[in-house]
């Protein structure tokens, strides 16, 4: 499965957002996803399985609990792919930063 197929699903993106904040148990992930998306526990488990099998998440056992965390390798691949498109937005963001700095400088000068 291609990385964008994995990331194209809103449930899997949300799971990755949760895991980006730190390791979480499958129970914690399931509780949040069930509340936000209204899907069953087996459906959440399927999404976790996809994330594991595609390398976006890793799992480790701690007693009877399963703890999930983000694996950054596939995200680095996505970032590398996006790199060739950054030229479309980076100059615009740089120009915005310049305009914000000019506005701040003008407000300071007006106060003086």
Coordinates of N, CA, C and O in Angstrom, one line a residue:
X1 N 0.8 -1.2 0.0 CA 0.0 0.0 0.0 C 0.9 1.2 0.0 O 1.9 1.3 0.8
X2 N 0.6 2.2 -0.9 CA 1.4 3.4 -1.0 C 1.1 4.3 0.3 O 0.0 4.3 0.8
X3 N 2.1 5.1 0.6 CA 2.0 5.9 1.8 C 0.8 6.8 1.8 O 0.1 7.0 2.8
X4 N 0.5 7.4 0.6 CA -0.6 8.3 0.5 C -2.0 7.6 0.6 O -3.0 8.2 1.0
X5 N -2.0 6.3 0.3 CA -3.2 5.5 0.5 C -3.4 5.3 2.0 O -4.6 5.4 2.5
X6 N -2.4 5.1 2.7 CA -2.4 5.0 4.2 C -2.9 6.3 4.8 O -3.8 6.4 5.6
X7 N -2.2 7.4 4.4 CA -2.5 8.7 4.9 C -3.8 9.3 4.4 O -4.3 10.3 5.0
X8 N -4.3 8.8 3.4 CA -5.6 9.3 2.8 C -6.8 9.0 3.6 O -7.8 9.7 3.5
X9 N -6.7 8.1 4.5 CA -7.8 7.8 5.4 C -7.8 8.6 6.6 O -6.8 8.7 7.4
X10 N -8.9 9.3 6.9 CA -9.0 10.3 8.1 C -8.8 9.6 9.4 O -8.2 10.1 10.3
X11 N -9.3 8.3 9.5 CA -9.1 7.6 10.8 C -7.6 7.3 11.0 O -7.1 7.6 12.1
X12 N -6.9 6.9 10.0 CA -5.5 6.6 10.2 C -4.7 7.8 10.4 O -3.8 7.8 11.3
X13 N -5.1 8.9 9.8 CA -4.4 10.2 10.0 C -4.6 10.6 11.5 O -3.6 11.0 12.2
X14 N -5.8 10.4 12.0 CA -6.1 10.8 13.4 C -5.3 9.9 14.4 O -4.8 10.4 15.4
X15 N -5.2 8.7 14.1 CA -4.4 7.8 14.9 C -3.0 8.2 15.0 O -2.4 8.3 16.0
X16 N -2.4 8.6 13.8 CA -1.0 9.0 13.8 C -0.9 10.3 14.6 O 0.1 10.5 15.2
X17 N -1.9 11.2 14.5 CA -1.8 12.5 15.3 C -1.8 12.1 16.8 O -1.0 12.7 17.5
X18 N -2.6 11.2 17.2 CA -2.6 10.8 18.6 C -1.2 10.2 19.0 O -0.7 10.5 20.0
X19 N -0.7 9.4 18.1 CA 0.6 8.7 18.4 C 1.8 9.7 18.4 O 2.8 9.5 19.0
X20 N 1.6 10.8 17.6 CA 2.7 11.8 17.5 C 2.9 12.5 18.8 O 4.0 13.0 19.1
X21 N 1.9 12.5 19.7 CA 2.0 13.1 21.0 C 2.7 12.1 22.0 O 3.0 12.5 23.1
X22 N 3.0 10.9 21.6 CA 3.7 9.9 22.4 C 3.0 8.6 22.4 O 1.9 8.4 21.8
X23 N 3.7 7.6 22.9 CA 3.2 6.2 22.9 C 1.8 6.1 23.6 O 1.6 6.8 24.6
X24 N 1.0 5.3 23.0 CA -0.4 5.1 23.6 C -0.8 3.7 23.5 O -0.4 3.0 22.5
X25 N -1.6 3.3 24.4 CA -2.1 1.9 24.4 C -3.2 1.8 23.3 O -3.8 2.8 23.0
X26 N -3.4 0.5 22.9 CA -4.4 0.3 21.9 C -5.8 0.7 22.5 O -6.6 1.2 21.7
X27 N -6.0 0.5 23.8 CA -7.2 0.9 24.4 C -7.5 2.4 24.4 O -8.6 2.8 24.1
X28 N -6.4 3.2 24.6 CA -6.5 4.6 24.6 C -6.9 5.1 23.2 O -7.8 5.9 23.0
X29 N -6.2 4.5 22.2 CA -6.4 4.9 20.8 C -7.8 4.6 20.4 O -8.6 5.4 19.8
X30 N -8.2 3.3 20.8 CA -9.6 2.9 20.4 C -10.6 3.8 21.0 O -11.6 4.1 20.4
X31 N -10.5 4.1 22.3 CA -11.5 5.0 23.0 C -11.7 6.3 22.2 O -12.8 6.7 22.0
X32 N -10.6 7.0 21.9 CA -10.6 8.3 21.2 C -11.3 8.1 19.8 O -12.2 8.9 19.4
X33 N -10.8 7.1 19.1 CA -11.3 6.9 17.7 C -12.7 6.5 17.7 O -13.5 7.0 16.9
X34 N -13.1 5.7 18.6 CA -14.6 5.3 18.6 C -15.4 6.5 18.9 O -16.5 6.7 18.4
X35 N -15.0 7.3 19.9 CA -15.8 8.5 20.2 C -15.8 9.5 19.0 O -16.9 10.1 18.7
X36 N -14.7 9.8 18.4 CA -14.7 10.8 17.3 C -15.3 10.3 16.0 O -15.8 11.1 15.3
X37 N -15.1 9.0 15.7 CA -15.6 8.5 14.4 C -16.8 7.6 14.5 O -17.4 7.2 13.4
X38 N -17.1 7.1 15.7 CA -18.2 6.2 15.8 C -18.1 4.9 15.2 O -19.0 4.3 14.7
X39 N -16.8 4.4 15.2 CA -16.6 3.1 14.5 C -16.3 2.0 15.6 O -16.0 2.4 16.8
X40 N -16.4 0.8 15.3 CA -16.3 -0.3 16.2 C -14.8 -0.6 16.6 O -13.9 -0.1 15.9
X41 N -14.6 -1.3 17.7 CA -13.3 -1.6 18.2 C -12.6 -2.5 17.1 O -11.4 -2.2 16.8
X42 N -13.2 -3.5 16.5 CA -12.5 -4.2 15.5 C -12.1 -3.3 14.3 O -11.0 -3.6 13.7
X43 N -12.9 -2.3 13.9 CA -12.5 -1.4 12.9 C -11.3 -0.6 13.2 O -10.4 -0.4 12.4
X44 N -11.2 -0.2 14.5 CA -10.0 0.6 14.9 C -8.8 -0.4 14.9 O -7.7 0.0 14.4
X45 N -9.0 -1.6 15.3 CA -7.9 -2.6 15.3 C -7.4 -2.8 13.9 O -6.2 -2.9 13.6
X46 N -8.3 -2.8 12.9 CA -7.9 -2.9 11.5 C -7.0 -1.8 11.0 O -6.0 -1.9 10.4
X47 N -7.4 -0.6 11.4 CA -6.6 0.6 11.1 C -5.2 0.6 11.7 O -4.2 0.9 11.1
X48 N -5.2 0.1 13.0 CA -3.9 0.0 13.7 C -3.0 -1.1 12.9 O -1.8 -0.9 12.8
X49 N -3.7 -2.1 12.5 CA -3.0 -3.2 11.8 C -2.4 -2.6 10.5 O -1.2 -2.9 10.1
X50 N -3.2 -1.8 9.7 CA -2.7 -1.2 8.5 C -1.4 -0.4 8.8 O -0.4 -0.4 8.1
X51 N -1.5 0.4 9.9 CA -0.4 1.3 10.2 C 0.8 0.5 10.6 O 1.9 0.9 10.2
X52 N 0.6 -0.6 11.3 CA 1.8 -1.5 11.6 C 2.4 -2.1 10.4 O 3.6 -2.1 10.2
X53 N 1.5 -2.7 9.5 CA 2.0 -3.4 8.4 C 2.7 -2.5 7.3 O 3.5 -3.0 6.6
X54 N 2.3 -1.3 7.3 CA 2.9 -0.3 6.3 C 4.1 0.4 7.0 O 4.7 1.3 6.3
X55 N 4.3 0.2 8.2 CA 5.5 0.7 8.9 C 5.3 2.1 9.5 O 6.3 2.7 10.0
X56 N 4.1 2.6 9.5 CA 3.9 3.9 10.1 C 3.8 3.9 11.6 O 4.0 4.9 12.3
X57 N 3.5 2.7 12.2 CA 3.5 2.6 13.6 C 4.2 1.3 14.0 O 4.3 0.3 13.3
X58 N 4.7 1.3 15.2 CA 5.3 0.1 15.8 C 4.5 -0.2 17.1 O 3.9 0.7 17.7
X59 N 4.6 -1.4 17.5 CA 3.9 -1.8 18.7 C 4.8 -2.6 19.5 O 5.7 -3.3 19.1
X60 N 4.6 -2.5 20.8 CA 5.4 -3.3 21.8 C 4.4 -3.8 22.9 O 3.5 -3.1 23.2
X61 N 4.7 -5.0 23.4 CA 3.9 -5.5 24.4 C 4.4 -5.1 25.8 O 5.6 -5.1 26.0
X62 N 3.5 -4.8 26.6 CA 3.8 -4.5 28.0 C 2.8 -5.2 28.9 O 1.7 -4.7 29.1
X63 N 3.1 -6.4 29.3 CA 2.1 -7.3 29.9 C 1.0 -7.6 28.9 O 1.3 -8.1 27.8
X64 N -0.2 -7.3 29.3 CA -1.3 -7.6 28.4 C -1.6 -6.4 27.5 O -2.5 -6.5 26.6
X65 N -1.0 -5.3 27.7 CA -1.2 -4.1 26.9 C -0.4 -4.1 25.7 O 0.7 -4.6 25.7
X66 N -0.9 -3.4 24.6 CA -0.1 -3.2 23.4 C 0.1 -1.7 23.3 O -0.9 -1.0 23.3
X67 N 1.3 -1.3 23.2 CA 1.6 0.2 23.2 C 2.1 0.5 21.8 O 3.0 -0.1 21.2
X68 N 1.5 1.5 21.2 CA 1.8 1.9 19.8 C 2.5 3.3 19.8 O 2.3 4.1 20.7
X69 N 3.4 3.4 18.8 CA 4.2 4.6 18.7 C 4.4 4.9 17.2 O 4.3 3.9 16.4
X70 N 4.6 6.1 16.8 CA 4.9 6.4 15.4 C 6.3 5.9 15.0 O 7.2 6.0 15.8
X71 N 6.4 5.4 13.8 CA 7.7 5.1 13.2 C 7.9 6.1 12.2 O 7.1 6.2 11.2
X72 N 9.0 6.9 12.3 CA 9.2 8.0 11.4 C 9.7 7.7 10.0 O 9.6 8.6 9.1
X73 N 10.1 6.5 9.8 CA 10.7 6.2 8.4 C 9.8 6.4 7.3 O 10.2 7.1 6.3
X74 N 8.5 6.0 7.3 CA 7.7 6.2 6.2 C 7.3 7.7 6.0 O 7.1 8.2 4.9
X75 N 7.3 8.4 7.2 CA 7.0 9.9 7.1 C 8.2 10.6 6.5 O 8.0 11.6 5.8
X76 N 9.4 10.1 6.7 CA 10.5 10.7 6.1 C 10.5 10.5 4.5 O 10.9 11.4 3.8
X77 N 10.0 9.4 4.1 CA 9.8 9.1 2.7 C 8.8 10.1 2.1 O 9.0 10.6 1.0
X78 N 7.7 10.3 2.8 CA 6.7 11.2 2.4 C 7.2 12.6 2.3 O 7.0 13.4 1.3
X79 N 8.0 13.0 3.3 CA 8.6 14.3 3.3 C 9.6 14.5 2.1 O 9.6 15.5 1.5
X80 N 10.3 13.4 1.8 CA 11.3 13.5 0.7 C 10.5 13.7 -0.6 O 10.9 14.4 -1.5
X81 N 9.4 13.0 -0.8 CA 8.6 13.1 -2.0 C 8.0 14.5 -2.1 O 8.0 15.1 -3.1
X82 N 7.5 15.1 -1.0 CA 7.0 16.4 -1.0 C 8.1 17.5 -1.2 O 7.7 18.6 -1.7
X83 N 9.3 17.1 -1.0 CA 10.4 18.1 -1.1 C 10.4 18.8 -2.5 O 10.7 20.0 -2.6
X84 N 10.1 18.0 -3.5 CA 10.1 18.6 -4.9 C 9.0 19.6 -5.1 O 9.0 20.3 -6.1
X85 N 8.0 19.6 -4.2 CA 6.9 20.6 -4.4 C 7.0 21.8 -3.5 O 6.3 22.7 -3.6
X86 N 8.0 21.8 -2.6 CA 8.1 22.9 -1.6 C 8.3 24.2 -2.3 O 7.9 25.2 -1.8
X87 N 8.9 24.2 -3.4 CA 9.2 25.5 -4.1 C 7.9 26.2 -4.5 O 8.0 27.4 -4.7
X88 N 6.8 25.5 -4.5 CA 5.6 26.2 -4.8 C 5.0 27.0 -3.6 O 4.3 27.9 -3.8
X89 N 5.4 26.6 -2.4 CA 4.8 27.3 -1.2 C 5.9 28.0 -0.4 O 5.6 29.0 0.3
X90 N 7.1 27.6 -0.4 CA 8.2 28.2 0.4 C 8.4 29.7 0.1 O 8.4 30.5 1.1
X91 N 8.5 30.1 -1.1 CA 8.7 31.5 -1.4 C 7.5 32.4 -0.9 O 7.7 33.5 -0.4
X92 N 6.3 31.8 -1.0 CA 5.1 32.5 -0.5 C 5.2 32.7 1.0 O 4.8 33.8 1.6
X93 N 5.6 31.7 1.7 CA 5.7 31.7 3.2 C 6.8 32.7 3.6 O 6.7 33.4 4.6
X94 N 7.9 32.7 2.8 CA 9.0 33.6 3.1 C 8.6 35.0 2.9 O 8.9 35.9 3.7
X95 N 7.8 35.3 1.9 CA 7.3 36.6 1.6 C 6.3 37.0 2.7 O 6.3 38.2 3.2
X96 N 5.5 36.1 3.2 CA 4.6 36.4 4.3 C 5.3 36.8 5.5 O 5.0 37.8 6.2
X97 N 6.4 36.1 5.8 CA 7.2 36.4 7.0 C 7.8 37.7 6.9 O 7.9 38.5 7.9
X98 N 8.3 38.1 5.7 CA 8.8 39.4 5.5 C 7.8 40.5 5.8 O 8.1 41.5 6.4
X99 N 6.6 40.3 5.2 CA 5.5 41.3 5.4 C 5.1 41.4 6.9 O 4.8 42.5 7.3
X100 N 5.1 40.4 7.6 CA 4.7 40.4 9.0 C 5.8 41.2 9.8 O 5.5 42.0 10.6
X101 N 7.1 40.9 9.4 CA 8.2 41.7 10.1 C 8.1 43.2 9.8 O 8.3 44.0 10.6
X102 N 7.8 43.5 8.5 CA 7.6 44.9 8.2 C 6.5 45.6 8.9 O 6.6 46.7 9.4
X103 N 5.4 44.9 9.1 CA 4.2 45.4 9.8 C 4.6 45.6 11.3 O 4.2 46.7 11.9
X104 N 5.3 44.7 11.9 CA 5.7 44.9 13.3 C 6.7 46.0 13.4 O 6.6 46.8 14.4
X105 N 7.6 46.2 12.5 CA 8.6 47.3 12.5 C 7.8 48.6 12.4 O 8.1 49.5 13.1
X106 N 6.8 48.7 11.5 CA 6.1 49.9 11.3 C 5.3 50.3 12.5 O 5.2 51.4 12.9
X107 N 4.7 49.3 13.2 CA 3.9 49.6 14.4 C 4.9 50.1 15.5 O 4.5 51.0 16.3
X108 N 6.1 49.5 15.6 CA 7.0 50.0 16.6 C 7.4 51.4 16.4 O 7.5 52.2 17.3
X109 N 7.6 51.7 15.1 CA 8.0 53.1 14.7 C 6.9 54.1 15.0 O 7.1 55.2 15.4
X110 N 5.7 53.7 14.8 CA 4.5 54.5 15.0 C 4.3 54.8 16.5 O 3.9 55.9 16.9
X111 N 4.7 53.9 17.4 CA 4.6 54.1 18.8 C 5.6 55.0 19.3 O 5.5 55.6 20.3
X112 N 6.7 55.0 18.6 CA 7.9 55.9 19.1 C 7.6 57.3 18.7 O 7.5 58.2 18.9

